[in-house]
Amino acid sequence: MSYKLRRSRIYVPGNVPRMLSTCALFGADVITLDLEDSVAPGQKVAARWLVAEALRDLDMGESELTVRINALDTPWGEDDVTTVVATGAVDGIYLPKAETPQQVVQLAGLLDQVEAEHDIDTKTAIVPLIESARGMIHAYDIALASDRIVALSFGGEDYTRDVGGEKTSTEEELAWPRQRLIAAAKAAGKQALDTVYSDVQDLEGLHRQAVKMRQLGFDGKAAIHPNQVDVIHRAFNPTKEETEHALAVMEAIRDAKAGGSGVASLGRKMIDKPVVERAQRTLMIARLGGLIDEEKIPDIVEDM
């Protein structure tokens, strides 16, 4: 699957028609219609049908459209999958409480079945939500369990409860699981997506934390309020300085190749493979995010 921006992902409760009808206006890279935590047990079935109708009837804009189902070992999980995927409008499924590769294999098999039954020729992506100690220990194996997986996502609130920890303002208790999830995702060639920032009023705090998460290696962060989306985008977008440096790196490589040299340098520093890969990734995000015109990117950037 080709690279997609997943800087922001906003949860939309599946049992709130007003939010379902307006979520395309939020401008998030990913919309996640939620059938799990935000829906009470007595409303699960009704929410499933509301989400299915929304998928069939509403224009969700250019956002990647996903659904967080209930876990497959609950009374609702399998029916969630068969109902929403049958609409042919779902880009991806978020699998909650992912703890073993077998859970992913089960979901992938169910997706194979539903897609075949309804002549759906696109492959529905899977994003496991890692929300427990057991899931974190098995994160790398989970990431490799299916070629449908495009990312691993961290659930910080549930993880803290699972290990008997206490959520603090510094979130030091989440440092290890975050870094482990990043390592597992990137070792498997997948994106890593961070958990929500629960204080919807503290946009400055959200921005500081999101910048730090990007520096750690995360590719995006979940949101629970529309006001958080633009803040997250600013944090995960390359800065002007980063974009200009990436352009300079790629131009230096182009000039070196044009001059018949196999070695490129920028100023007094040699340009090695990690620098090239970082520059390519920076320009890819800048291009997909509309921060830079395609024609400004040197022709040498062929693998973006």
CSV table of C-alpha atoms in Angstrom, one decimal:
chain,number,residue,atom,x,y,z
A,1,MET,CA,0.0,0.0,0.0
A,2,SER,CA,1.3,3.5,-0.9
A,3,TYR,CA,2.3,5.9,1.8
A,4,LYS,CA,-0.6,8.0,3.2
A,5,LEU,CA,-0.5,10.9,5.6
A,6,ARG,CA,-1.8,9.9,9.0
A,7,ARG,CA,-0.8,12.9,11.0
A,8,SER,CA,-4.2,13.3,12.6
A,9,ARG,CA,-6.9,10.8,13.2
A,10,ILE,CA,-10.2,11.9,14.9
A,11,TYR,CA,-12.5,9.6,16.7
A,12,VAL,CA,-16.2,10.1,15.8
A,13,PRO,CA,-18.8,8.3,18.1
A,14,GLY,CA,-20.8,6.0,15.9
A,15,ASN,CA,-24.0,6.7,17.8
A,16,VAL,CA,-24.1,10.5,17.3
A,17,PRO,CA,-25.8,11.3,13.9
A,18,ARG,CA,-24.9,15.0,14.1
A,19,MET,CA,-21.2,14.2,14.4
A,20,LEU,CA,-21.3,11.6,11.7
A,21,SER,CA,-22.9,14.1,9.3
A,22,THR,CA,-20.3,16.8,9.9
A,23,CYS,CA,-17.0,14.9,10.4
A,24,ALA,CA,-15.8,15.5,6.8
A,25,LEU,CA,-15.5,19.2,7.9
A,26,PHE,CA,-12.9,18.4,10.5
A,27,GLY,CA,-10.0,18.2,8.0
A,28,ALA,CA,-8.4,15.2,9.6
A,29,ASP,CA,-6.1,12.9,7.6
A,30,VAL,CA,-8.0,9.9,9.1
A,31,ILE,CA,-11.6,9.7,10.3
A,32,THR,CA,-12.3,6.8,12.7
A,33,LEU,CA,-16.0,6.1,13.2
A,34,ASP,CA,-16.1,4.5,16.6
A,35,LEU,CA,-18.2,1.5,17.5
A,36,GLU,CA,-16.1,0.6,20.6
A,37,ASP,CA,-15.3,2.7,23.7
A,38,SER,CA,-17.6,5.7,22.9
A,39,VAL,CA,-20.7,3.5,22.4
A,40,ALA,CA,-22.5,1.9,25.4
A,41,PRO,CA,-23.3,-1.8,25.1
A,42,GLY,CA,-27.1,-1.2,24.7
A,43,GLN,CA,-26.4,1.1,21.7
A,44,LYS,CA,-23.8,-1.1,19.8
A,45,VAL,CA,-26.2,-2.6,17.2
A,46,ALA,CA,-27.9,0.8,16.5
A,47,ALA,CA,-24.6,2.5,16.2
A,48,ARG,CA,-23.4,-0.2,13.7
A,49,TRP,CA,-26.3,0.5,11.4
A,50,LEU,CA,-25.9,4.3,11.8
A,51,VAL,CA,-22.2,4.0,10.8
A,52,ALA,CA,-23.1,1.7,7.8
A,53,GLU,CA,-25.7,4.2,6.6
A,54,ALA,CA,-23.2,7.1,7.0
A,55,LEU,CA,-20.6,5.2,5.0
A,56,ARG,CA,-23.1,4.5,2.2
A,57,ASP,CA,-24.7,8.0,2.0
A,58,LEU,CA,-22.4,10.7,3.3
A,59,ASP,CA,-19.5,12.4,1.5
A,60,MET,CA,-16.6,12.1,3.9
A,61,GLY,CA,-14.2,14.3,1.8
A,62,GLU,CA,-10.6,13.3,1.2
A,63,SER,CA,-10.0,11.8,4.7
A,64,GLU,CA,-9.0,8.2,5.0
A,65,LEU,CA,-12.2,6.5,6.3
A,66,THR,CA,-11.8,3.9,9.0
A,67,VAL,CA,-13.9,2.2,11.6
A,68,ARG,CA,-12.9,1.1,15.1
A,69,ILE,CA,-14.8,-2.1,15.6
A,70,ASN,CA,-15.4,-3.9,18.9
A,71,ALA,CA,-12.9,-6.7,19.7
A,72,LEU,CA,-13.6,-9.9,17.8
A,73,ASP,CA,-14.1,-11.9,21.0
A,74,THR,CA,-17.1,-9.7,22.0
A,75,PRO,CA,-20.7,-10.3,20.8
A,76,TRP,CA,-20.4,-7.4,18.3
A,77,GLY,CA,-17.0,-7.6,16.7
A,78,GLU,CA,-17.6,-9.9,13.7
A,79,ASP,CA,-20.9,-8.3,12.8
A,80,ASP,CA,-19.2,-4.9,13.0
A,81,VAL,CA,-16.8,-6.1,10.3
A,82,THR,CA,-19.3,-7.8,8.0
A,83,THR,CA,-21.7,-4.8,8.1
A,84,VAL,CA,-19.3,-1.9,7.6
A,85,VAL,CA,-17.0,-3.5,5.2
A,86,ALA,CA,-19.9,-4.7,3.0
A,87,THR,CA,-20.6,-1.0,2.2
A,88,GLY,CA,-17.4,-0.9,0.1
A,89,ALA,CA,-16.6,2.5,1.6
A,90,VAL,CA,-14.2,1.6,4.4
A,91,ASP,CA,-10.4,2.2,3.9
A,92,GLY,CA,-9.3,0.6,7.1
A,93,ILE,CA,-10.3,-1.2,10.3
A,94,TYR,CA,-8.9,-0.3,13.7
A,95,LEU,CA,-8.6,-3.5,15.8
A,96,PRO,CA,-8.8,-2.7,19.5
A,97,LYS,CA,-7.1,-4.6,22.3
A,98,ALA,CA,-4.7,-6.3,19.9
A,99,GLU,CA,-2.5,-8.7,21.9
A,100,THR,CA,-1.6,-11.5,19.6
A,101,PRO,CA,-0.8,-12.0,15.9
A,102,GLN,CA,-3.7,-14.6,15.8
A,103,GLN,CA,-6.2,-11.8,16.4
A,104,VAL,CA,-4.9,-10.0,13.3
A,105,VAL,CA,-4.9,-13.2,11.2
A,106,GLN,CA,-8.6,-13.8,12.3
A,107,LEU,CA,-9.5,-10.2,11.2
A,108,ALA,CA,-7.7,-10.5,7.9
A,109,GLY,CA,-9.4,-13.8,7.1
A,110,LEU,CA,-12.8,-12.2,7.9
A,111,LEU,CA,-11.9,-9.3,5.6
A,112,ASP,CA,-11.0,-11.7,2.8
A,113,GLN,CA,-14.4,-13.3,3.1
A,114,VAL,CA,-16.4,-10.1,3.2
A,115,GLU,CA,-14.5,-8.5,0.3
A,116,ALA,CA,-15.0,-11.6,-1.8
A,117,GLU,CA,-18.7,-11.9,-1.0
A,118,HIS,CA,-19.4,-8.3,-2.0
A,119,ASP,CA,-16.9,-8.0,-5.0
A,120,ILE,CA,-14.8,-5.4,-3.2
A,121,ASP,CA,-11.6,-5.1,-5.2
A,122,THR,CA,-9.7,-2.9,-2.8
A,123,LYS,CA,-7.9,-4.3,0.2
A,124,THR,CA,-9.1,-3.0,3.6
A,125,ALA,CA,-6.2,-1.9,5.7
A,126,ILE,CA,-5.7,-3.0,9.4
A,127,VAL,CA,-4.4,-0.9,12.2
A,128,PRO,CA,-4.0,-2.9,15.5
A,129,LEU,CA,-4.5,-0.8,18.6
A,130,ILE,CA,-1.8,-1.8,21.2
A,131,GLU,CA,-3.4,-1.1,24.6
A,132,SER,CA,-2.1,-3.6,27.0
A,133,ALA,CA,1.2,-5.0,28.4
A,134,ARG,CA,0.6,-8.3,26.5
A,135,GLY,CA,0.0,-6.4,23.3
A,136,MET,CA,3.1,-4.3,23.8
A,137,ILE,CA,5.3,-7.4,24.3
A,138,HIS,CA,4.0,-8.9,21.1
A,139,ALA,CA,3.9,-5.6,19.1
A,140,TYR,CA,6.5,-6.6,16.5
A,141,ASP,CA,4.9,-10.0,15.8
A,142,ILE,CA,1.5,-8.3,15.5
A,143,ALA,CA,2.9,-5.8,13.0
A,144,LEU,CA,4.1,-8.6,10.8
A,145,ALA,CA,0.9,-10.7,11.1
A,146,SER,CA,-0.7,-9.5,7.8
A,147,ASP,CA,0.3,-7.5,4.8
A,148,ARG,CA,-2.9,-5.5,5.4
A,149,ILE,CA,-1.3,-3.7,8.4
A,150,VAL,CA,-0.3,-0.2,7.6
A,151,ALA,CA,0.4,1.1,11.2
A,152,LEU,CA,0.4,0.3,14.9
A,153,SER,CA,-1.5,2.7,17.1
A,154,PHE,CA,-0.9,3.2,20.8
A,155,GLY,CA,-3.8,3.4,23.3
A,156,GLY,CA,-2.3,5.1,26.3
A,157,GLU,CA,-5.3,5.3,28.6
A,158,ASP,CA,-6.1,1.6,28.4
A,159,TYR,CA,-2.4,0.7,28.7
A,160,THR,CA,-2.0,2.6,31.9
A,161,ARG,CA,-5.0,0.9,33.4
A,162,ASP,CA,-3.8,-2.5,32.2
A,163,VAL,CA,-0.4,-2.2,34.0
A,164,GLY,CA,-1.9,-0.7,37.1
A,165,GLY,CA,-0.2,2.6,36.5
A,166,GLU,CA,-1.3,6.1,37.2
A,167,LYS,CA,-1.7,8.7,34.4
A,168,THR,CA,0.3,11.8,35.2
A,169,SER,CA,0.7,15.2,33.5
A,170,THR,CA,4.3,14.4,32.5
A,171,GLU,CA,3.3,11.0,31.0
A,172,GLU,CA,6.7,9.6,32.1
A,173,GLU,CA,4.8,6.3,32.6
A,174,LEU,CA,4.2,6.1,28.9
A,175,ALA,CA,7.8,6.6,27.8
A,176,TRP,CA,8.7,2.9,27.5
A,177,PRO,CA,5.6,1.7,25.7
A,178,ARG,CA,5.7,4.5,23.2
A,179,GLN,CA,9.3,3.8,22.3
A,180,ARG,CA,8.7,0.1,22.1
A,181,LEU,CA,5.7,0.6,19.8
A,182,ILE,CA,7.7,2.9,17.6
A,183,ALA,CA,10.6,0.4,17.4
A,184,ALA,CA,8.2,-2.5,16.6
A,185,ALA,CA,6.3,-0.6,13.9
A,186,LYS,CA,9.4,0.8,12.2
A,187,ALA,CA,11.2,-2.6,12.3
A,188,ALA,CA,8.2,-4.0,10.5
A,189,GLY,CA,8.1,-1.1,8.0
A,190,LYS,CA,4.8,0.3,9.3
A,191,GLN,CA,3.7,3.7,10.6
A,192,ALA,CA,3.5,4.4,14.3
A,193,LEU,CA,0.5,6.4,15.6
A,194,ASP,CA,0.3,8.0,19.1
A,195,THR,CA,-2.5,8.1,21.6
A,196,VAL,CA,-4.9,10.9,22.3
A,197,TYR,CA,-4.2,14.1,24.3
A,198,SER,CA,-7.2,14.2,26.6
A,199,ASP,CA,-7.2,17.9,27.7
A,200,VAL,CA,-9.1,19.4,24.7
A,201,GLN,CA,-8.7,22.9,26.2
A,202,ASP,CA,-4.9,22.8,26.4
A,203,LEU,CA,-3.9,23.3,22.7
A,204,GLU,CA,-0.5,24.6,23.6
A,205,GLY,CA,0.2,21.5,25.6
A,206,LEU,CA,-1.1,19.3,22.8
A,207,HIS,CA,1.3,21.0,20.3
A,208,ARG,CA,4.3,20.6,22.6
A,209,GLN,CA,3.5,16.9,23.1
A,210,ALA,CA,2.8,16.3,19.4
A,211,VAL,CA,6.1,17.9,18.4
A,212,LYS,CA,7.9,15.6,20.9
A,213,MET,CA,6.1,12.6,19.6
A,214,ARG,CA,7.2,13.4,16.0
A,215,GLN,CA,10.8,13.8,17.3
A,216,LEU,CA,10.5,10.3,18.9
A,217,GLY,CA,9.4,8.8,15.5
A,218,PHE,CA,5.6,8.8,15.6
A,219,ASP,CA,3.9,9.5,12.3
A,220,GLY,CA,0.7,10.9,13.7
A,221,LYS,CA,-1.5,11.3,16.8
A,222,ALA,CA,-5.2,10.7,17.6
A,223,ALA,CA,-7.6,13.5,18.3
A,224,ILE,CA,-10.9,13.6,20.2
A,225,HIS,CA,-12.0,17.1,19.3
A,226,PRO,CA,-12.0,19.0,15.9
A,227,ASN,CA,-10.0,21.8,17.4
A,228,GLN,CA,-7.0,19.4,17.9
A,229,VAL,CA,-6.7,18.5,14.3
A,230,ASP,CA,-4.9,21.7,12.9
A,231,VAL,CA,-2.6,21.7,16.0
A,232,ILE,CA,-1.5,18.1,15.3
A,233,HIS,CA,-1.0,18.9,11.6
A,234,ARG,CA,1.3,21.8,12.5
A,235,ALA,CA,3.3,19.6,14.9
A,236,PHE,CA,3.8,16.8,12.4
A,237,ASN,CA,4.4,18.9,9.3
A,238,PRO,CA,8.0,19.6,8.4
A,239,THR,CA,9.2,23.1,9.4
A,240,LYS,CA,10.3,25.6,6.8
A,241,GLU,CA,13.9,25.0,7.8
A,242,GLU,CA,13.5,21.2,7.6
A,243,THR,CA,12.0,21.5,4.1
A,244,GLU,CA,14.6,23.8,2.8
A,245,HIS,CA,17.4,21.6,4.2
A,246,ALA,CA,15.8,18.5,2.5
A,247,LEU,CA,15.6,20.4,-0.8
A,248,ALA,CA,19.3,21.3,-0.4
A,249,VAL,CA,20.2,17.7,0.3
A,250,MET,CA,18.5,16.4,-2.8
A,251,GLU,CA,19.8,19.2,-5.0
A,252,ALA,CA,23.3,18.4,-3.8
A,253,ILE,CA,22.8,14.8,-4.8
A,254,ARG,CA,21.5,15.8,-8.2
A,255,ASP,CA,24.5,18.1,-8.8
A,256,ALA,CA,26.9,15.4,-7.8
A,257,LYS,CA,25.4,12.8,-10.2
A,258,ALA,CA,25.3,15.4,-13.0
A,259,GLY,CA,29.0,16.0,-12.4
A,260,GLY,CA,29.8,12.2,-12.5
A,261,SER,CA,30.6,12.0,-8.8
A,262,GLY,CA,29.3,9.2,-6.6
A,263,VAL,CA,29.8,11.3,-3.5
A,264,ALA,CA,27.6,14.3,-2.5
A,265,SER,CA,28.2,16.8,0.2
A,266,LEU,CA,26.4,19.8,1.7
A,267,GLY,CA,28.8,22.4,3.0
A,268,ARG,CA,31.5,20.4,4.7
A,269,LYS,CA,29.4,17.4,5.5
A,270,MET,CA,29.1,14.2,3.4
A,271,ILE,CA,25.6,13.1,2.6
A,272,ASP,CA,25.0,9.5,3.7
A,273,LYS,CA,22.1,7.2,3.3
A,274,PRO,CA,20.2,8.1,6.5
A,275,VAL,CA,20.4,11.8,5.6
A,276,VAL,CA,19.0,11.1,2.1
A,277,GLU,CA,16.2,9.0,3.5
A,278,ARG,CA,15.2,11.7,6.0
A,279,ALA,CA,15.3,14.3,3.2
A,280,GLN,CA,13.1,12.1,1.0
A,281,ARG,CA,10.6,11.5,3.8
A,282,THR,CA,10.5,15.2,4.7
A,283,LEU,CA,9.7,16.2,1.1
A,284,MET,CA,7.1,13.5,0.7
A,285,ILE,CA,5.2,14.7,3.8
A,286,ALA,CA,5.6,18.3,2.6
A,287,ARG,CA,4.3,17.4,-0.8
A,288,LEU,CA,1.3,15.3,0.4
A,289,GLY,CA,0.5,18.0,3.0
A,290,GLY,CA,0.4,20.7,0.3
A,291,LEU,CA,3.4,22.6,1.8
A,292,ILE,CA,5.5,22.5,-1.3
A,293,ASP,CA,4.8,22.5,-5.0
A,294,GLU,CA,5.7,19.3,-6.9
A,295,GLU,CA,7.8,21.2,-9.4
A,296,LYS,CA,10.1,22.5,-6.7
A,297,ILE,CA,11.2,19.0,-5.8
A,298,PRO,CA,14.3,17.9,-7.7
A,299,ASP,CA,13.9,15.2,-10.3
A,300,ILE,CA,16.4,13.1,-8.3
A,301,VAL,CA,13.7,12.3,-5.8
A,302,GLU,CA,12.3,9.3,-7.6
A,303,ASP,CA,11.5,6.9,-4.7
A,304,MET,CA,9.1,9.0,-2.7
